Coordinates of C-alpha atoms and ligand atoms in Angstrom, one line a residue:
M20 CA -7.0 -12.5 -23.2
A21 CA -4.2 -10.4 -24.3
T22 CA -0.6 -10.7 -23.0
A23 CA 2.6 -9.6 -24.8
T24 CA 4.1 -13.1 -24.4
Q25 CA 3.0 -16.3 -22.8
A26 CA 6.3 -17.2 -21.3
V27 CA 4.6 -18.7 -18.3
R28 CA 1.7 -21.2 -18.6
L29 CA -1.2 -19.5 -16.9
E30 CA -3.1 -21.4 -14.2
D31 CA -6.5 -22.7 -15.3
N32 CA -8.1 -20.6 -12.6
V33 CA -6.4 -17.4 -14.0
T34 CA -7.6 -18.1 -17.5
R35 CA -11.1 -18.7 -16.2
Y36 CA -10.9 -15.7 -14.0
V37 CA -10.3 -13.2 -16.8
S38 CA -12.6 -14.9 -19.4
K39 CA -15.9 -13.6 -18.0
T40 CA -17.2 -10.4 -16.3
R41 CA -16.2 -10.4 -12.6
Q42 CA -19.1 -9.6 -10.3
M43 CA -19.0 -7.9 -6.9
L44 CA -19.4 -9.5 -3.5
I45 CA -22.3 -8.3 -1.4
N46 CA -23.7 -10.2 1.6
G47 CA -22.0 -13.4 0.5
K48 CA -23.4 -13.3 -3.1
W49 CA -21.7 -12.5 -6.3
V50 CA -23.8 -9.9 -8.0
D51 CA -23.9 -7.4 -11.0
A52 CA -23.8 -3.7 -10.4
A53 CA -27.3 -2.3 -9.7
S54 CA -26.8 -0.2 -12.8
G55 CA -25.8 -3.3 -14.8
K56 CA -22.6 -1.3 -15.9
T57 CA -19.1 -2.8 -16.2
F58 CA -15.7 -1.3 -16.6
P59 CA -12.5 -2.6 -18.2
T60 CA -9.3 -3.4 -16.5
Y61 CA -6.2 -3.4 -18.7
N62 CA -3.0 -5.3 -19.1
P63 CA -0.4 -2.6 -18.7
A64 CA 2.2 -4.5 -20.7
T65 CA 0.1 -4.2 -23.8
G66 CA -2.6 -1.6 -23.1
E67 CA -5.2 -4.2 -24.1
V68 CA -8.4 -5.0 -22.1
L69 CA -7.8 -7.9 -19.6
A70 CA -11.3 -8.3 -18.2
Q71 CA -14.6 -6.6 -17.6
I72 CA -15.6 -5.9 -14.0
A73 CA -19.0 -5.0 -12.5
E74 CA -18.9 -1.2 -11.9
G75 CA -20.0 -0.4 -8.4
D76 CA -21.6 3.0 -7.6
R77 CA -23.6 4.6 -4.8
E78 CA -26.4 2.1 -4.9
D79 CA -24.0 -0.9 -4.7
I80 CA -22.2 0.9 -1.8
N81 CA -25.5 1.3 -0.1
R82 CA -26.3 -2.4 -0.4
A83 CA -22.8 -3.4 0.8
V84 CA -22.9 -1.1 3.8
A85 CA -26.4 -2.5 4.7
A86 CA -25.0 -6.0 4.6
A87 CA -21.9 -5.1 6.7
R88 CA -24.1 -3.2 9.2
A89 CA -26.4 -6.3 9.6
A90 CA -23.5 -8.6 10.0
F91 CA -21.9 -6.4 12.6
D92 CA -25.0 -5.2 14.6
S93 CA -27.0 -8.4 14.8
G94 CA -25.4 -11.0 12.6
P95 CA -23.0 -13.9 13.1
W96 CA -19.9 -11.7 13.4
S97 CA -21.1 -10.0 16.6
K98 CA -21.6 -13.4 18.3
I99 CA -18.4 -15.2 17.1
T100 CA -15.7 -15.9 19.7
P101 CA -12.2 -14.3 19.3
S102 CA -10.7 -17.7 19.0
E103 CA -13.0 -18.6 16.1
R104 CA -12.2 -15.3 14.4
G105 CA -8.5 -16.1 14.7
R106 CA -9.0 -19.6 13.3
L107 CA -10.9 -18.2 10.2
I108 CA -8.3 -15.6 9.5
W109 CA -5.5 -18.3 9.8
K110 CA -7.5 -20.5 7.4
L111 CA -7.7 -17.6 4.9
A112 CA -3.9 -17.3 5.1
D113 CA -3.6 -21.0 4.2
L114 CA -5.9 -20.5 1.3
V115 CA -3.9 -17.5 0.0
E116 CA -0.8 -19.7 0.0
K117 CA -2.6 -22.6 -1.7
H118 CA -3.7 -20.2 -4.5
G119 CA -0.4 -18.3 -4.4
E120 CA 0.5 -18.9 -8.0
E121 CA -2.9 -17.7 -9.2
F122 CA -2.6 -14.5 -7.2
A123 CA 0.9 -13.9 -8.5
Q124 CA -0.1 -14.4 -12.1
L125 CA -3.3 -12.2 -11.8
E126 CA -1.3 -9.5 -10.0
S127 CA 1.4 -9.6 -12.7
L128 CA -1.3 -9.4 -15.5
D129 CA -3.4 -6.6 -13.9
N130 CA -0.7 -4.5 -12.3
G131 CA 2.3 -5.2 -14.5
K132 CA 4.8 -6.3 -11.8
P133 CA 7.2 -9.1 -12.5
L134 CA 5.6 -12.5 -11.7
T135 CA 8.9 -13.4 -10.0
I136 CA 8.4 -10.5 -7.5
A137 CA 4.7 -11.1 -6.9
R138 CA 5.7 -14.7 -5.9
V139 CA 8.3 -13.7 -3.4
A140 CA 6.9 -10.4 -2.1
D141 CA 3.2 -9.7 -2.6
V142 CA 1.8 -13.2 -2.0
P143 CA 3.9 -14.3 1.1
L144 CA 3.5 -10.9 2.7
T145 CA -0.2 -11.2 2.3
A146 CA -0.3 -14.7 4.0
D147 CA 2.0 -13.2 6.8
I148 CA -0.3 -10.3 7.7
F149 CA -3.3 -12.6 8.0
R150 CA -1.4 -15.0 10.2
Y151 CA 0.0 -12.2 12.4
M152 CA -3.4 -10.7 12.8
A153 CA -5.0 -14.1 13.4
G154 CA -2.9 -14.3 16.6
W155 CA -4.1 -10.9 17.8
A156 CA -7.8 -11.8 17.6
T157 CA -7.5 -13.5 21.1
K158 CA -5.3 -10.8 22.6
I159 CA -7.2 -7.5 22.3
E160 CA -7.4 -6.6 26.0
G161 CA -8.4 -3.7 28.1
N162 CA -6.9 -2.5 31.5
T163 CA -8.1 -2.2 35.1
I164 CA -7.9 1.4 36.1
P165 CA -7.3 2.7 39.7
I166 CA -9.8 5.3 40.7
S167 CA -8.9 8.0 43.3
A168 CA -12.3 9.0 44.6
H169 CA -12.5 9.8 48.3
G170 CA -14.8 7.7 50.5
A171 CA -15.8 5.1 48.0
K172 CA -14.2 2.2 46.3
F173 CA -14.7 1.7 42.6
L174 CA -13.9 -1.1 40.1
A175 CA -13.1 0.5 36.8
Y176 CA -11.8 -1.2 33.6
T177 CA -11.6 -0.6 29.9
L178 CA -12.9 -2.7 27.0
R179 CA -11.5 -2.6 23.5
E180 CA -14.4 -3.0 21.1
P181 CA -14.5 -3.1 17.3
V182 CA -15.1 0.3 15.8
G183 CA -17.9 -1.2 13.6
V184 CA -18.4 -1.0 9.9
V185 CA -15.2 0.0 8.1
G186 CA -14.9 1.3 4.5
Q187 CA -11.5 0.5 3.0
I188 CA -10.2 2.1 -0.1
V189 CA -7.0 0.7 -1.6
P190 CA -4.6 1.6 -4.4
W191 CA -3.1 -0.3 -7.4
N192 CA 0.6 -0.5 -6.5
F193 CA 0.2 -3.6 -4.3
P194 CA -3.4 -4.5 -4.9
L195 CA -3.6 -7.8 -3.0
L196 CA -1.2 -6.8 -0.2
M197 CA -2.9 -3.4 0.5
A198 CA -6.2 -5.1 0.7
A199 CA -4.7 -7.6 3.2
W200 CA -3.0 -4.9 5.3
K201 CA -6.5 -3.5 5.8
L202 CA -8.7 -6.5 6.0
A203 CA -6.6 -8.5 8.4
P204 CA -6.7 -6.0 11.4
A205 CA -10.4 -5.3 10.7
L206 CA -11.2 -9.0 10.9
A207 CA -9.0 -9.6 13.9
T208 CA -10.8 -6.8 15.9
G209 CA -14.3 -8.0 14.9
C210 CA -15.2 -5.2 12.4
C211 CA -17.2 -5.7 9.2
V212 CA -15.9 -4.3 5.9
V213 CA -16.8 -2.8 2.6
L214 CA -13.6 -2.9 0.5
K215 CA -13.2 -0.9 -2.7
P216 CA -10.2 -2.0 -4.8
A217 CA -8.5 0.4 -7.2
E218 CA -10.2 0.6 -10.6
Q219 CA -6.8 -0.2 -12.3
T220 CA -6.3 -3.5 -10.5
P221 CA -9.5 -5.1 -9.1
L222 CA -8.8 -8.8 -9.9
T223 CA -6.8 -10.1 -6.9
A224 CA -9.1 -8.5 -4.4
L225 CA -12.0 -10.3 -6.0
L226 CA -10.2 -13.7 -6.0
L227 CA -9.5 -13.0 -2.3
G228 CA -13.2 -12.5 -1.9
E229 CA -13.8 -16.1 -3.1
L230 CA -11.3 -17.4 -0.6
I231 CA -12.9 -15.4 2.2
Q232 CA -16.1 -17.3 1.5
E233 CA -14.3 -20.6 1.2
A234 CA -12.6 -20.0 4.6
G235 CA -16.0 -19.8 6.2
I236 CA -16.1 -16.1 7.1
P237 CA -19.8 -15.4 7.4
D238 CA -21.8 -13.6 4.7
G239 CA -21.7 -9.8 4.9
V240 CA -18.6 -9.6 7.0
V241 CA -16.5 -8.7 4.0
N242 CA -18.1 -7.0 1.0
I243 CA -16.1 -6.1 -2.1
V244 CA -17.3 -3.4 -4.4
P245 CA -15.0 -2.5 -7.4
G246 CA -15.6 0.8 -9.1
Y247 CA -14.1 4.3 -9.7
G248 CA -12.9 6.6 -6.9
E249 CA -15.1 9.5 -7.8
T250 CA -18.2 7.4 -7.6
A251 CA -18.0 4.2 -5.5
G252 CA -15.0 5.5 -3.4
A253 CA -16.6 8.9 -2.7
A254 CA -20.0 7.2 -1.8
L255 CA -18.2 4.9 0.7
A256 CA -16.2 7.8 2.3
A257 CA -19.3 9.8 2.8
H258 CA -21.7 7.0 3.9
P259 CA -23.4 7.7 7.2
G260 CA -23.6 3.9 8.0
V261 CA -19.8 3.6 8.0
D262 CA -18.0 4.1 11.3
K263 CA -14.5 4.3 10.0
I264 CA -12.7 4.8 6.7
A265 CA -9.2 3.5 6.0
F266 CA -7.5 4.8 2.9
T267 CA -4.3 4.3 1.0
G268 CA -3.5 6.5 -2.0
S269 CA -2.7 10.0 -3.0
T270 CA -2.5 12.9 -0.5
E271 CA -4.8 14.8 -2.7
V272 CA -7.6 12.2 -2.4
G273 CA -6.7 11.7 1.3
K274 CA -7.9 15.2 1.9
L275 CA -11.1 14.6 0.0
I276 CA -11.7 11.5 2.2
V277 CA -11.3 13.7 5.4
Q278 CA -13.8 16.1 4.0
A279 CA -16.3 13.4 3.1
A280 CA -15.9 11.9 6.6
T281 CA -17.1 15.0 8.3
G282 CA -20.8 14.2 7.7
N283 CA -21.0 11.6 10.5
L284 CA -17.4 12.3 11.9
K285 CA -16.4 8.8 11.0
K286 CA -12.9 7.8 12.2
V287 CA -10.2 8.1 9.5
S288 CA -6.9 6.5 8.9
L289 CA -4.7 7.5 6.0
E290 CA -1.6 6.1 4.3
L291 CA -0.6 8.7 1.7
G292 CA 2.2 9.8 -0.5
G293 CA 5.9 10.2 0.1
K294 CA 9.1 11.7 -1.2
S295 CA 11.5 9.8 1.0
P296 CA 15.1 10.8 1.5
N297 CA 17.8 8.1 1.2
V298 CA 21.0 9.4 2.8
V299 CA 24.4 8.0 2.0
F300 CA 27.4 9.0 4.2
Q301 CA 30.9 8.6 2.9
D302 CA 31.7 6.1 5.7
A303 CA 29.0 3.7 4.5
D304 CA 29.9 0.3 3.0
I305 CA 29.6 1.7 -0.6
E306 CA 29.5 -1.7 -2.2
A307 CA 26.3 -2.6 -0.3
T308 CA 24.9 0.8 -0.4
I309 CA 24.8 1.1 -4.2
P310 CA 22.4 -1.9 -4.8
G311 CA 20.5 -0.8 -1.7
A312 CA 19.9 2.7 -3.1
A313 CA 19.0 1.3 -6.5
M314 CA 16.4 -1.1 -5.0
A315 CA 15.1 1.7 -2.8
I316 CA 13.8 3.5 -5.9
F317 CA 13.4 0.8 -8.5
F318 CA 11.5 -1.8 -6.5
N319 CA 8.0 -2.1 -7.9
H320 CA 9.0 0.4 -10.6
G321 CA 9.2 3.2 -8.1
Q322 CA 5.4 2.8 -7.5
C323 CA 5.9 2.7 -3.7
C324 CA 4.7 5.3 -1.4
C325 CA 8.0 4.9 0.6
A326 CA 10.3 4.8 -2.5
G327 CA 13.7 6.3 -1.7
S328 CA 13.2 8.9 -4.4
R329 CA 15.6 11.6 -3.1
L330 CA 19.1 10.3 -2.9
Y331 CA 21.5 12.5 -0.8
V332 CA 25.1 11.4 -1.0
E333 CA 28.0 12.9 0.9
D334 CA 30.0 14.8 -1.7
K335 CA 33.2 12.7 -1.6
Q336 CA 31.3 9.6 -2.7
F337 CA 28.7 11.3 -4.9
D338 CA 30.2 10.4 -8.3
K339 CA 30.9 6.8 -7.3
V340 CA 27.4 6.2 -5.9
V341 CA 25.6 7.9 -8.8
E342 CA 27.7 6.0 -11.3
G343 CA 27.1 2.7 -9.4
V344 CA 23.3 3.2 -9.2
S345 CA 23.2 4.3 -12.9
Q346 CA 25.1 1.2 -14.0
L347 CA 22.7 -1.1 -12.1
A348 CA 19.8 0.8 -13.6
S349 CA 21.2 0.3 -17.1
K350 CA 21.2 -3.5 -16.4
I351 CA 17.6 -3.7 -15.3
R352 CA 15.7 -5.8 -17.9
V353 CA 12.4 -3.9 -18.6
G354 CA 9.6 -6.1 -20.1
P355 CA 6.2 -7.8 -19.5
G356 CA 5.8 -9.1 -16.0
L357 CA 5.1 -12.6 -17.1
E358 CA 8.5 -13.0 -18.8
P359 CA 10.8 -14.9 -16.5
T360 CA 13.7 -12.6 -17.5
T361 CA 11.9 -9.4 -16.6
D362 CA 13.3 -7.3 -13.7
M363 CA 10.9 -4.3 -14.1
G364 CA 7.5 -4.3 -15.7
P365 CA 5.3 -1.5 -17.0
L366 CA 3.8 1.3 -15.0
V367 CA 0.2 0.5 -14.1
S368 CA -1.7 2.8 -16.6
Q369 CA -1.5 5.3 -19.4
E370 CA -2.3 8.0 -16.8
Q371 CA 0.7 7.0 -14.7
L372 CA 2.9 6.8 -17.9
N373 CA 1.9 10.3 -18.8
R374 CA 2.4 11.6 -15.3
V375 CA 5.9 10.1 -15.0
C376 CA 7.0 11.3 -18.4
G377 CA 5.5 14.7 -17.6
Y378 CA 7.8 14.9 -14.5
L379 CA 10.8 13.9 -16.6
E380 CA 10.1 16.8 -19.0
S381 CA 9.6 19.2 -16.1
G382 CA 13.0 18.1 -14.7
Y383 CA 14.8 18.7 -18.0
S384 CA 13.1 22.1 -18.5
E385 CA 14.4 23.1 -15.0
G386 CA 18.0 21.9 -15.8
A387 CA 18.1 18.3 -14.6
K388 CA 20.1 15.7 -16.5
A389 CA 19.6 11.9 -16.8
T390 CA 22.7 9.8 -16.2
V391 CA 20.8 6.7 -17.3
G392 CA 17.3 6.1 -18.8
G393 CA 15.2 9.2 -18.9
K394 CA 12.3 8.3 -21.2
R395 CA 9.6 5.9 -22.1
H396 CA 10.7 2.4 -23.0
G397 CA 9.3 1.2 -26.4
D398 CA 6.0 2.3 -27.8
R399 CA 3.6 -0.5 -26.6
G400 CA 2.5 -0.8 -23.0
Y401 CA 3.4 1.7 -20.2
F402 CA 7.1 1.1 -19.7
V403 CA 9.5 3.7 -18.5
E404 CA 13.3 3.4 -18.3
P405 CA 14.9 3.3 -14.8
T406 CA 16.3 6.9 -14.5
V407 CA 18.8 8.8 -12.3
L408 CA 18.5 12.6 -12.4
V409 CA 21.5 14.8 -11.5
N410 CA 21.9 18.6 -11.5
T411 CA 18.8 18.8 -9.3
N412 CA 18.0 21.0 -6.4
E413 CA 15.2 21.4 -3.8
K414 CA 13.3 24.0 -5.8
M415 CA 12.6 21.6 -8.6
K416 CA 9.2 19.8 -9.0
V417 CA 11.0 16.5 -9.5
V418 CA 12.7 16.9 -6.1
R419 CA 9.6 18.2 -4.3
E420 CA 6.7 16.1 -5.7
E421 CA 6.0 12.4 -5.6
I422 CA 6.7 11.0 -9.1
F423 CA 5.7 7.4 -8.4
G424 CA 7.9 6.0 -11.1
P425 CA 11.4 4.6 -11.5
V426 CA 13.0 8.1 -11.2
V427 CA 15.5 9.1 -8.5
T428 CA 17.0 12.5 -8.0
A429 CA 20.6 12.6 -6.7
I430 CA 22.0 15.5 -4.7
P431 CA 25.4 15.8 -3.0
F432 CA 25.7 17.2 0.6
K433 CA 28.7 18.4 2.7
D434 CA 27.3 19.4 6.1
V435 CA 25.2 17.0 8.3
D436 CA 22.9 19.7 9.8
D437 CA 22.2 21.0 6.3
L438 CA 21.5 17.5 5.2
V439 CA 19.0 16.9 7.9
A440 CA 17.2 20.2 7.1
K441 CA 17.1 19.2 3.4
A442 CA 15.9 15.7 4.1
N443 CA 13.1 17.1 6.3
N444 CA 12.2 19.8 3.8
S445 CA 9.2 18.0 2.4
E446 CA 5.5 18.1 3.0
Y447 CA 5.8 14.3 3.3
G448 CA 7.2 12.2 6.1
L449 CA 6.7 8.6 5.3
A450 CA 10.1 6.9 5.2
A451 CA 13.9 7.5 5.1
G452 CA 17.1 5.6 4.6
V453 CA 20.5 6.1 6.3
W454 CA 23.6 4.4 5.1
T455 CA 26.7 4.6 7.4
N456 CA 29.0 2.5 9.4
D457 CA 29.0 5.0 12.3
I458 CA 26.5 3.6 14.8
K459 CA 26.1 6.8 16.8
K460 CA 25.5 8.9 13.7
A461 CA 23.0 6.3 12.3
H462 CA 20.8 6.6 15.4
R463 CA 21.3 10.3 15.8
I464 CA 20.1 10.9 12.2
A465 CA 17.3 8.4 12.6
S466 CA 16.0 10.4 15.6
Q467 CA 16.3 13.7 13.6
L468 CA 14.4 12.6 10.5
R469 CA 10.7 13.4 10.5
A470 CA 9.5 10.1 9.0
G471 CA 7.4 7.2 10.1
T472 CA 10.0 4.6 9.2
V473 CA 13.8 4.9 9.1
W474 CA 15.8 2.1 7.5
I475 CA 19.4 2.0 8.5
N476 CA 21.7 0.2 6.0
C477 CA 18.7 -1.4 4.4
Y478 CA 15.5 -0.3 2.6
N479 CA 12.0 -1.5 1.9
V480 CA 12.0 -4.0 4.8
F481 CA 8.4 -4.7 5.7
D482 CA 7.0 -7.0 8.4
A483 CA 3.5 -7.6 9.7
A484 CA 4.8 -6.8 13.2
L485 CA 6.5 -3.5 12.2
P486 CA 4.2 -0.5 12.2
F487 CA 4.2 1.6 9.0
G488 CA 2.7 5.0 8.3
G489 CA 3.5 8.7 7.9
Y490 CA 4.4 11.9 9.7
K491 CA 3.1 15.2 8.2
Q492 CA 1.1 14.9 5.0
S493 CA 2.0 11.2 4.6
G494 CA -1.0 10.2 6.7
W495 CA -2.8 9.5 9.9
G496 CA -2.3 6.4 12.0
R497 CA -0.3 3.3 11.4
E498 CA -0.8 0.0 9.6
M499 CA 0.5 -3.3 10.8
G500 CA 2.0 -4.2 14.2
H501 CA -0.2 -3.9 17.3
E502 CA -0.4 -0.2 16.6
V503 CA -3.0 -0.8 13.9
L504 CA -5.4 -2.4 16.3
E505 CA -6.0 1.0 17.8
M506 CA -7.2 2.2 14.4
Y507 CA -9.9 -0.5 14.5
T508 CA -11.1 -0.3 18.1
E509 CA -12.9 2.0 20.4
V510 CA -12.1 2.1 24.1
K511 CA -15.0 1.8 26.5
S512 CA -14.5 2.8 30.2
V513 CA -16.7 0.9 32.7
C514 CA -16.9 2.0 36.3
T515 CA -18.9 0.9 39.3
P516 CA -18.8 1.5 43.1
I517 CA -18.0 -1.7 45.0
A518 CA -17.8 -0.3 48.5
Ligands
LIG602 P1 -5.8 7.9 -6.0 O1 -5.5 8.4 -4.7 O2 -6.7 8.6 -6.9 O3 -6.4 6.4 -5.9 C1 -6.3 5.5 -4.8 C2 -7.6 4.9 -4.4 O4 -8.5 6.0 -4.1 C3 -8.3 4.2 -5.6 O5 -9.0 3.1 -5.1 C4 -9.3 5.2 -6.1 O6 -10.4 4.6 -6.8 C5 -9.7 5.9 -4.9 N1 -10.3 7.3 -5.0 C6 -9.9 8.2 -6.0 N2 -10.7 9.3 -5.8 C7 -11.5 9.1 -4.8 C8 -12.4 9.9 -4.1 N3 -12.7 11.1 -4.5 N4 -13.1 9.4 -3.0 C9 -12.8 8.1 -2.6 N5 -11.9 7.3 -3.2 C10 -11.2 7.8 -4.2 O7 -4.4 7.7 -6.8 P2 -4.2 7.6 -8.4 O8 -4.9 8.7 -9.0 O9 -4.4 6.3 -8.8 O10 -2.6 7.9 -8.4 C11 -2.2 9.3 -8.4 C12 -1.0 9.5 -7.5 O11 -1.3 9.1 -6.2 C13 0.2 8.6 -7.9 O12 1.0 9.1 -8.9 C14 0.9 8.5 -6.6 O13 1.7 9.7 -6.5 C15 -0.1 8.6 -5.5 N6 -0.5 7.3 -5.0 C16 0.0 6.9 -3.8 C17 -0.2 5.6 -3.3 C18 0.4 5.2 -2.0 O14 0.6 4.0 -1.8 N7 0.5 6.1 -1.0 C19 -0.9 4.6 -4.1 C20 -1.4 5.1 -5.3 C21 -1.2 6.4 -5.8
LIG603 MG1 -7.1 9.0 -9.3

């Protein structure tokens, strides 16, 4: 197995995990692809192959959907009590914690993120969402409904029932956590799942599959089929046996998912791209704002759908904030994720490296200037320097489009109304940040921003109880909180005369 350095002793289970071809999980069995094909997953710190994975395609999706259908329609999952479901999900959370170091190491190897971050963010947030949703399993209730018919008395009530078999397609930026955000509410509501991890980062979802079995979740309830988007992903999105598709990824592919879903009008929820404004007023606590604004963009190398990638600063503080964020950026230690001293790892793939460097070139050709960073870091692996771009405006591609890398554009503003218009001038509406000590202004601006999440004097705060999702082309529906339960249930009205 190839890693740039071996600063950390790898867990035995991690070494075992990447030493042989990983199979897919269908109906409780680990199996090869029907075609026998495999595909490589790479270590982005070196560009070398990390492991071979069974390559799922249409036929494997067919097998997995059949298993999920059987488990849902007539199998054990349809008969299990809510309390037992909750207990199994809680047990899975415990197992995730028990294997936390293995998950953190695999995530660092496969995705590139610092091991230190995977340990404190990806793994504990994964355990949290399973625990939070375990609690909901016994609390999914309907209502009693008053009926106004004349001359008769009715009893009417609603039931909230699982939507059925759910196809879940997840991206590579938080491979384990994105799988957990989707699996946890599906299991809590009593759905069965076919999960397709991203082709760049399939490893942690497969390890999670082993723990799903160990927890005692019955065969066929969760099936995991790794493979490419255009083949396995597209087959899942179009499958007539799937009742709902839940997708996180690019807005471009989100639109393809919607089209593929029209065949059987399956339900669709989408968590898509963003170009989130992060707004700094001159009355903010600038000392706290500078590290906050840096973290808003540089966390996870900017590979966050909600990254604070458009920094708007009131003109009197513009120079100070840009200088402060640039200085912090210059101190970020870029290196392999497994090195204990690394603050920022590589981007996930050669494709993303090319994409982000392409945006930098486009910015320079339109007149943008980098105050720090501004190019690829080194010549091995997929590293990019943390970058702050100035001399930018709303017409530029780097300000309009999602870069999904450690690149922030900084723009000064004078007038508040103009600022709100600029902040909202985006096809996206996922998140926003507001930094100010004026409490009225903070909440007024929060109400004016067209975004699914507004962070005031903080950024990137996630919680299993806090709904997350997008306005406009950032998506349909919400993840987490009790809001997500609506995405995984159907409402049935039952009505009968009683007098
Ligand atoms: P993508 O949207 O192609 O990939 C996300 C998932 O969708 C993967 O599992 C992929 O296999 C699957 N997929 C791809 N094409 C599909 C299709 N036709 N049908 C069904 N599933 C399909 O994203 P990609 O190409 O990896 O990254 C491109 C850009 O997308 C990034 O630069 C970033 O801007 C954005 N992105 C946004 C994410 C978010 O969290 N909102 C996550 C990943 C990427
Ligand atoms: Mg793609």
